[in-house]
CSV table of C-alpha atoms (C1' of nucleotides) in Angstrom, one decimal:
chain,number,residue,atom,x,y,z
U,195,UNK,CA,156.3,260.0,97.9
U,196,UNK,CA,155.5,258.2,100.9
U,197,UNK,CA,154.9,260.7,102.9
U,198,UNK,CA,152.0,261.8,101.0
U,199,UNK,CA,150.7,258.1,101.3
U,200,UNK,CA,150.9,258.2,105.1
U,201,UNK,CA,149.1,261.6,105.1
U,202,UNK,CA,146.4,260.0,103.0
U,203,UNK,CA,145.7,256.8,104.8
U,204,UNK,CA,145.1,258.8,108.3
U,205,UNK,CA,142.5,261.4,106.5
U,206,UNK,CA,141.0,258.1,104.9
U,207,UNK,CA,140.9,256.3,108.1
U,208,UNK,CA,139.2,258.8,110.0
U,209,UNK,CA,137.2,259.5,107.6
U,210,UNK,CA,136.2,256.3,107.0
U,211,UNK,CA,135.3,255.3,110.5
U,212,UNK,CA,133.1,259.0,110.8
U,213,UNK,CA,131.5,257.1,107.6
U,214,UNK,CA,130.8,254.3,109.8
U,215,UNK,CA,129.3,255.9,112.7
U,216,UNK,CA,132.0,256.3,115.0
U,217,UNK,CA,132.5,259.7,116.7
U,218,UNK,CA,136.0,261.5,116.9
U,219,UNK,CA,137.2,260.5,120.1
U,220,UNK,CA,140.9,261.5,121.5
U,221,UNK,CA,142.1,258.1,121.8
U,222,UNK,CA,141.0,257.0,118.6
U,223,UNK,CA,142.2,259.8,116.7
U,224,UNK,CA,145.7,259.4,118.6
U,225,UNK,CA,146.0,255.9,117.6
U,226,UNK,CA,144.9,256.9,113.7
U,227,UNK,CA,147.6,259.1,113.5
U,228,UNK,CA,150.5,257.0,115.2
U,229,UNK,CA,149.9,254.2,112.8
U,230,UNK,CA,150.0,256.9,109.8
U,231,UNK,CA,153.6,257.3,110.4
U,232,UNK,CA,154.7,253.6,110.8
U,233,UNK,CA,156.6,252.1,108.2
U,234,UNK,CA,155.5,248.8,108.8
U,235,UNK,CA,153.7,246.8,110.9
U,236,UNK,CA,153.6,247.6,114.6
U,237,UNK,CA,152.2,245.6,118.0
U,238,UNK,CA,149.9,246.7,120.3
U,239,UNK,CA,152.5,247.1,123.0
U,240,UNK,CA,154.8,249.4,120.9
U,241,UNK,CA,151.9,251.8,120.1
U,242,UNK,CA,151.0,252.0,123.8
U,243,UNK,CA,154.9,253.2,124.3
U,244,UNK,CA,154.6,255.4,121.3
U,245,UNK,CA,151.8,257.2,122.4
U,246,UNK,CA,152.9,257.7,125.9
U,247,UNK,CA,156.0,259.1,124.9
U,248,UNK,CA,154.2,261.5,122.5
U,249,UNK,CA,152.7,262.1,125.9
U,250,UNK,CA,149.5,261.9,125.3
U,251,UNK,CA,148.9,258.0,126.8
U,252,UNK,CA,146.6,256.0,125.5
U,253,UNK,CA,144.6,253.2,127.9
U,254,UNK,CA,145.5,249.8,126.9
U,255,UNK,CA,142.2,249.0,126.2
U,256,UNK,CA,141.7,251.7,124.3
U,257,UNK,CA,144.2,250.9,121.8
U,258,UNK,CA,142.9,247.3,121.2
U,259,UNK,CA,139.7,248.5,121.0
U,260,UNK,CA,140.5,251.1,118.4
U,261,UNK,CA,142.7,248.7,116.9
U,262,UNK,CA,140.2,245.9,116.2
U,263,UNK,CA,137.8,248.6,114.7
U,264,UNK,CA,140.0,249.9,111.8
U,265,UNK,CA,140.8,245.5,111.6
U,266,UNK,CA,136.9,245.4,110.9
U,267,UNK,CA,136.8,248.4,108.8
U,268,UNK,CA,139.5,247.0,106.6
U,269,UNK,CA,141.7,249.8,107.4
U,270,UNK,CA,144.3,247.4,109.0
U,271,UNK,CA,146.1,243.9,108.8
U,272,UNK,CA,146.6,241.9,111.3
U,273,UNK,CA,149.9,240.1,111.4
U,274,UNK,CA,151.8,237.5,113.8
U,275,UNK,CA,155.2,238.7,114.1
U,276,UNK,CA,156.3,236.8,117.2
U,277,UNK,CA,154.8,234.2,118.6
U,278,UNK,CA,151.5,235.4,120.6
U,279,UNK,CA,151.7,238.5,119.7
U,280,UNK,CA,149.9,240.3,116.9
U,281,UNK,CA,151.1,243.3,115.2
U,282,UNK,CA,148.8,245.9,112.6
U,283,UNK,CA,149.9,247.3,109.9
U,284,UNK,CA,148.0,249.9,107.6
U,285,UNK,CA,146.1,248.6,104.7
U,286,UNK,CA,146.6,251.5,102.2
U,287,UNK,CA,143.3,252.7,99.8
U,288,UNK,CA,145.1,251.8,96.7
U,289,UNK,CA,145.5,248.0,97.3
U,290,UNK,CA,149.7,248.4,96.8
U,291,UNK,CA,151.0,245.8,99.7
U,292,UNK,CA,153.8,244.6,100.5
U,293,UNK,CA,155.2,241.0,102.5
U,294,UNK,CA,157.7,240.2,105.1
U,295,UNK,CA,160.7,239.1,106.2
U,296,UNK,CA,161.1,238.4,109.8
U,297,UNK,CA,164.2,237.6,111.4
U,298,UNK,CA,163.8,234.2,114.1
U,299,UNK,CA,166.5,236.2,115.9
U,300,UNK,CA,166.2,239.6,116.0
U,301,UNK,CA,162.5,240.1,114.9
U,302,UNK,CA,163.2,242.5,112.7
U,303,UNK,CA,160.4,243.5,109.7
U,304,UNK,CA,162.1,243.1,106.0
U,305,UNK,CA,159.3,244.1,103.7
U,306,UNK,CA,159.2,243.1,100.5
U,307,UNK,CA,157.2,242.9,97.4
U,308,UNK,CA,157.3,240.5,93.8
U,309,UNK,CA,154.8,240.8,91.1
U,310,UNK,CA,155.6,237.4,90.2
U,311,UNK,CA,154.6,236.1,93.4
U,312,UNK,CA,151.1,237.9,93.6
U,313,UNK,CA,150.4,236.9,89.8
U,314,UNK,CA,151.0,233.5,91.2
U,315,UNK,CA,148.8,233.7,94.1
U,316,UNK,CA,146.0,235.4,91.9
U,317,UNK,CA,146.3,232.3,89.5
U,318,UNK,CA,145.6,230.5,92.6
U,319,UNK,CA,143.0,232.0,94.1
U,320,UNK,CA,140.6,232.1,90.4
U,321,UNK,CA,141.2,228.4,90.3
U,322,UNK,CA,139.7,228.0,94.0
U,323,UNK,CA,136.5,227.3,95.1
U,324,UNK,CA,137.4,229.7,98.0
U,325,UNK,CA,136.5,233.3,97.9
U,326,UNK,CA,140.0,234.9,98.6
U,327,UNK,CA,139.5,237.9,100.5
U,328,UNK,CA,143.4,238.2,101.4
U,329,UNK,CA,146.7,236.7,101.9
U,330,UNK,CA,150.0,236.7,104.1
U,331,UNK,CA,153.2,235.6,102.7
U,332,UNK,CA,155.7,235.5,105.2
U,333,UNK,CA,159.4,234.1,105.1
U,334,UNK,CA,161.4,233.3,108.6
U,335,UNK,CA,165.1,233.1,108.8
U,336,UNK,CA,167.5,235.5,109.8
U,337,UNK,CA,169.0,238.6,108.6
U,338,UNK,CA,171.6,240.0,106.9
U,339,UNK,CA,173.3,240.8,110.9
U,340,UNK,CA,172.0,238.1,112.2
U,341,UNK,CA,174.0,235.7,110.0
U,342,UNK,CA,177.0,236.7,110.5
V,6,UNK,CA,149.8,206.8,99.5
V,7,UNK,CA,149.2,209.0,102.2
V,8,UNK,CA,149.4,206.7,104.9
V,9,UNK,CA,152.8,205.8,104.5
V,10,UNK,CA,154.0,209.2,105.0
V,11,UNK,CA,152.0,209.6,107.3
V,12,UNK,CA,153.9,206.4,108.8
V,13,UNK,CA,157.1,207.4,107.8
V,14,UNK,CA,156.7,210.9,110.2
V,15,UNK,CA,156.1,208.8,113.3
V,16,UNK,CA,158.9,206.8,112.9
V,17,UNK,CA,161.0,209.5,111.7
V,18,UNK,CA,159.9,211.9,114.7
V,19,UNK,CA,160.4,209.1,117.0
V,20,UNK,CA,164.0,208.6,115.5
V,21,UNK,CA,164.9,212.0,115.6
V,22,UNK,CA,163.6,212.4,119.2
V,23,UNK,CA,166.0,209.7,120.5
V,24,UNK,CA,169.2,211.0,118.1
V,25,UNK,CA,168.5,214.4,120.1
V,26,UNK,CA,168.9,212.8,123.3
V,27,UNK,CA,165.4,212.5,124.4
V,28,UNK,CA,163.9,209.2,126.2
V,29,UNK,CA,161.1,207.6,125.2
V,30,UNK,CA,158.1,209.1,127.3
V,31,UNK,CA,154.5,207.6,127.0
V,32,UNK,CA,153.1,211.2,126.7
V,33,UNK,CA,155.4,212.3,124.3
V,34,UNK,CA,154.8,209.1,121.9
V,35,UNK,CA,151.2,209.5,122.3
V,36,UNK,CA,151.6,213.6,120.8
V,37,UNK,CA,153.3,211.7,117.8
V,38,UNK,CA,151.1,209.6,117.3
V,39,UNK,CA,148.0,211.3,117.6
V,40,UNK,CA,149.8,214.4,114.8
V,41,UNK,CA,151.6,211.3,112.8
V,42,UNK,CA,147.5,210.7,111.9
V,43,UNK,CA,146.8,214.1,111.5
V,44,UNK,CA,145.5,215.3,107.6
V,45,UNK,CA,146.6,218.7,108.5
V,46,UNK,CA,147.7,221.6,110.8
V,47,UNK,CA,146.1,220.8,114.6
V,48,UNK,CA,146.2,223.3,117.7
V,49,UNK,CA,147.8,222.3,121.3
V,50,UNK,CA,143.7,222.5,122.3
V,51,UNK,CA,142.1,219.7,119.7
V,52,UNK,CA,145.2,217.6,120.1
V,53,UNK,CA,144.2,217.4,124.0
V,54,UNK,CA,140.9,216.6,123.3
V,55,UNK,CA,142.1,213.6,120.5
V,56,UNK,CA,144.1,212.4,123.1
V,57,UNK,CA,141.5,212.0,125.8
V,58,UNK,CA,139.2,210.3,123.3
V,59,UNK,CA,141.9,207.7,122.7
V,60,UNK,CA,141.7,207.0,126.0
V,61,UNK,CA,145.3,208.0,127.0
V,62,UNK,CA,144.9,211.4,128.3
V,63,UNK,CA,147.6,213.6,128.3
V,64,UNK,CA,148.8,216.8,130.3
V,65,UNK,CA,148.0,220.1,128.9
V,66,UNK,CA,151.6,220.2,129.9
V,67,UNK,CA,153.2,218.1,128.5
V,68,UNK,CA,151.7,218.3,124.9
V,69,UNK,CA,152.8,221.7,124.9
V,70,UNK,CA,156.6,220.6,125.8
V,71,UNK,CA,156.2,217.5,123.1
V,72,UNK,CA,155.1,220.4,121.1
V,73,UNK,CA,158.0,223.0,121.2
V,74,UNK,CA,160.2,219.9,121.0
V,75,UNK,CA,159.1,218.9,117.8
V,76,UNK,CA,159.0,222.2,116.3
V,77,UNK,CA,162.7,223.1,117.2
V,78,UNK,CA,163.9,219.5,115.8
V,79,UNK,CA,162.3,220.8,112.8
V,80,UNK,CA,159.4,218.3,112.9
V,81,UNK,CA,156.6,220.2,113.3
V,82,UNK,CA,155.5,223.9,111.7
V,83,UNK,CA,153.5,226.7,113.6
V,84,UNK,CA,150.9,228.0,111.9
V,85,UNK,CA,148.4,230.8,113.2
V,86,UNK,CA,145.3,229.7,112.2
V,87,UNK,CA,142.5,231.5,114.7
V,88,UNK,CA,143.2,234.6,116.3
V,89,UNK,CA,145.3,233.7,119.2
V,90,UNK,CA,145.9,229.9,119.0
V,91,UNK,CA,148.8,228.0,117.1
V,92,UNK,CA,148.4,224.9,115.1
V,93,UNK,CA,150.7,222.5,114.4
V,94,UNK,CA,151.6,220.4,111.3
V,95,UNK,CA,154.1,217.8,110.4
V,96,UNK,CA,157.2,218.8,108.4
V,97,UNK,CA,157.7,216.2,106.1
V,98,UNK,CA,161.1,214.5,105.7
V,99,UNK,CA,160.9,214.6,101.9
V,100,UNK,CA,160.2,218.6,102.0
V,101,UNK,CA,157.2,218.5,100.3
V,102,UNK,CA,155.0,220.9,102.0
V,103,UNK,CA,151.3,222.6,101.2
V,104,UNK,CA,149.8,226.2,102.4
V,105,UNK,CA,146.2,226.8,103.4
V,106,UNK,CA,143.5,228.9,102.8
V,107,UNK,CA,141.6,230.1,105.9
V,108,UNK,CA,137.9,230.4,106.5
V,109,UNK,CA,137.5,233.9,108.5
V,110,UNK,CA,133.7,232.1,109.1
V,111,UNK,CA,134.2,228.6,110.1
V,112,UNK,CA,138.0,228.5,110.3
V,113,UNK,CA,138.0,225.8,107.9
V,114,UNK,CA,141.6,224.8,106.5
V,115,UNK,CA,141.9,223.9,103.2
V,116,UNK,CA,145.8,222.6,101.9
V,117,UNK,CA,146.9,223.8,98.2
V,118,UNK,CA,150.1,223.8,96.6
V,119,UNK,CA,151.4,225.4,93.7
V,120,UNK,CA,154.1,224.9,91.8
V,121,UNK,CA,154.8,228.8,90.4
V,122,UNK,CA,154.2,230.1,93.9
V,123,UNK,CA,156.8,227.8,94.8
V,124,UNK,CA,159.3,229.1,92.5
V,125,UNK,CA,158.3,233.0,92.8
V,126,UNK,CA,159.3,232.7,96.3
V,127,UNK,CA,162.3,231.0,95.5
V,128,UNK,CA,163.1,232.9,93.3
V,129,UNK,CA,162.1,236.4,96.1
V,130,UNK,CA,164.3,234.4,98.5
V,131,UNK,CA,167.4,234.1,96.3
V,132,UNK,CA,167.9,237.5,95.3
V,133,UNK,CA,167.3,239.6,99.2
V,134,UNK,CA,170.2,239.5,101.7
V,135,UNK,CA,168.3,237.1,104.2
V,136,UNK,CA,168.7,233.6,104.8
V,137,UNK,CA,165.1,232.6,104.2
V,138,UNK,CA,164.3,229.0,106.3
V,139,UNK,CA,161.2,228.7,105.8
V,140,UNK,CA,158.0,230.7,104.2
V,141,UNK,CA,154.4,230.4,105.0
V,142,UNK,CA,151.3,231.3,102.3
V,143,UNK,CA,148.2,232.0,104.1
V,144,UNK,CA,145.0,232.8,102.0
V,145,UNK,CA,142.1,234.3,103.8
V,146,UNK,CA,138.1,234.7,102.8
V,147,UNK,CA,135.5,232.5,103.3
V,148,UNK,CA,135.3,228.7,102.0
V,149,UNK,CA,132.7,227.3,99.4
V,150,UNK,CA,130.2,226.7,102.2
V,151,UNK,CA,129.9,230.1,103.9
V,152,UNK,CA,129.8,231.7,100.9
V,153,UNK,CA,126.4,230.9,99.9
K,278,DA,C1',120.7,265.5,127.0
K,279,DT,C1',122.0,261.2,125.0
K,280,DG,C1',124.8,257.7,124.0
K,281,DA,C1',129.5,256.9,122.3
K,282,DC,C1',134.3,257.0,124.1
K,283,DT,C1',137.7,256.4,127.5
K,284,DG,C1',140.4,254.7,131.5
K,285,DC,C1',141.0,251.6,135.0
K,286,DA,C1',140.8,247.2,136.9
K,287,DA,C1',139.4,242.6,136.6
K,288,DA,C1',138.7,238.7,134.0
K,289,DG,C1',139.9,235.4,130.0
K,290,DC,C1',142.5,232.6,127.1
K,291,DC,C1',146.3,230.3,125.5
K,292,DT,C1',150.8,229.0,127.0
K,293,DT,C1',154.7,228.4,130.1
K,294,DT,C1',156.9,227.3,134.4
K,295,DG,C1',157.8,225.1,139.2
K,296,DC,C1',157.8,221.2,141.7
K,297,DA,C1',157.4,216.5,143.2
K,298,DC,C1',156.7,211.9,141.7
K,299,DG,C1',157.5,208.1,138.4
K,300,DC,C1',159.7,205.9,134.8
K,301,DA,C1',163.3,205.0,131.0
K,302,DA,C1',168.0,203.8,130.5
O,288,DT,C1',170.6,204.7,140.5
O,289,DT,C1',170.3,208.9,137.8
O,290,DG,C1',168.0,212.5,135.9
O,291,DC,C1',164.6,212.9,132.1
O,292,DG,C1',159.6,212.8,131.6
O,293,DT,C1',155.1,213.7,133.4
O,294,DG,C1',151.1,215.6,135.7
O,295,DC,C1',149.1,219.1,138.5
O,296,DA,C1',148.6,223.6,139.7
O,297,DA,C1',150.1,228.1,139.6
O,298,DA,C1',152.0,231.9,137.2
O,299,DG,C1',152.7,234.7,132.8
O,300,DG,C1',151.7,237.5,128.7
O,301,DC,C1',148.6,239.3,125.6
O,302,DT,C1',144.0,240.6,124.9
O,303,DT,C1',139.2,241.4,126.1
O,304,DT,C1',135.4,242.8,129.0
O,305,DG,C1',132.7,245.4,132.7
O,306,DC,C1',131.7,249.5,134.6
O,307,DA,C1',131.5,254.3,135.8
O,308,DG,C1',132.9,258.9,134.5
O,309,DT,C1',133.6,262.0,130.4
O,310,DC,C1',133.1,263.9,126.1
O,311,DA,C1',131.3,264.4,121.2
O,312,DT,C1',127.2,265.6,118.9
DNA sequence: ATGACTGCAAAGCCTTTGCACGCAA
DNA sequence: TTGCGTGCAAAGGCTTTGCAGTCAT
């Protein structure tokens, strides 16, 4: 039921950053509850557009700053989808994640996930003298229309 | 025995440079000569500044051109190691090929490979309807020394 | 009333582009 | 000689910062 997930992570969020301190400001809370109803990972630049046609715009600056503090909080991922820009995508409570497939031609966002290949990446991570906090796993190519 | 690979890139870069067409520029040479030396991924910035300390400075410019050129023959790999800032790292001829784990302190890179991780993403890459080129494995979390 | 939040504009940073000169072929 | 390669400076694109007005608490 993703729906219910999507629900969930925006209540969390907010609540999270009222836990933190924050107060509930408009732009904030518009931004919270845009990236509850992504699917996937989305840049900076499309959220502005999102929000304005919702019509209640958003300041640039707003949205990066709200942006970087649900990063800090944990409450988002970061991700380079093209090159130079970054896109955010919800980190959900439960610690279920997923990877991606991005197309070098059309950009588009396959997600994906394998059990084998995070059981892998654990294995790698206890062996480390590194204190794994996260990881990206991200395969380029093209896609399915792309190809042909 | 490192070095000849590392030996074996510059040669082969060079090679490759000319079978695409290109003439054989000082700055150019110098950018495949300083990455041919290279342990790991370097960005566009620290390869500017190794180049001035070899004496042979060379245009922001023109390492960034030598830069995109390698990377579209296939020579070089991107890799988004600081916020913001691309690195780059030899492709090697043989295929052999390492991911990193990123300090989010000191931004540290440190290479591992793995064989299973290797074969869950072939494995991932086999089975979805996308013509998977390449894959990147980034780890994230703080190294040995800004744990303590 | 106080200080956080927001919007706007300006500044920053990395990267790319335009252009004229120099060099490889 | 031709036109690719290079350096310099300017322009671009995304992101961050400064500041003053506004709003949550």
């Amino acid at each position: 039921m993703p729906a219910a997930t999507k629900t969930d992570w925006g209540s969390f969020a907010l609540e999270k950053l009222q836990a933190a301190g924050f107060r509930r400001g408009g732009a904030r809370t518009a931004v919270v509850e845009a990236l509850a109803d992504q699917d996937c990972a989305i840049s900076a630049f499309e959220l502005e557009d999102l929000l304005r046609e919702r019509g209640g715009g958003v300041a640039r600056a707003s949205i990066y700053r709200a942006l970087e503090q649900l990063a800090d909080l944990g409450l988002l991922k970061r991700l380079e989808v093209c090159r130079g820009t970054t896109s955010y995508e919800r980190v959900e409570p439960g610690g279920e994640h997923h990877h991606h497939a991005i197309c070098a031609d059309c950009g588009k966002l396959i997600p994906f996930e394998d059990n084998s290949l995070e059981r892998a990446i654990d294995k790698i991570a206890g062996r480390m003298s590194f204190d794994v906090a996260e990881h990206d796993v991200v395969l380029r190519g093209r896609c399915e229309h792309c190809t042909r």
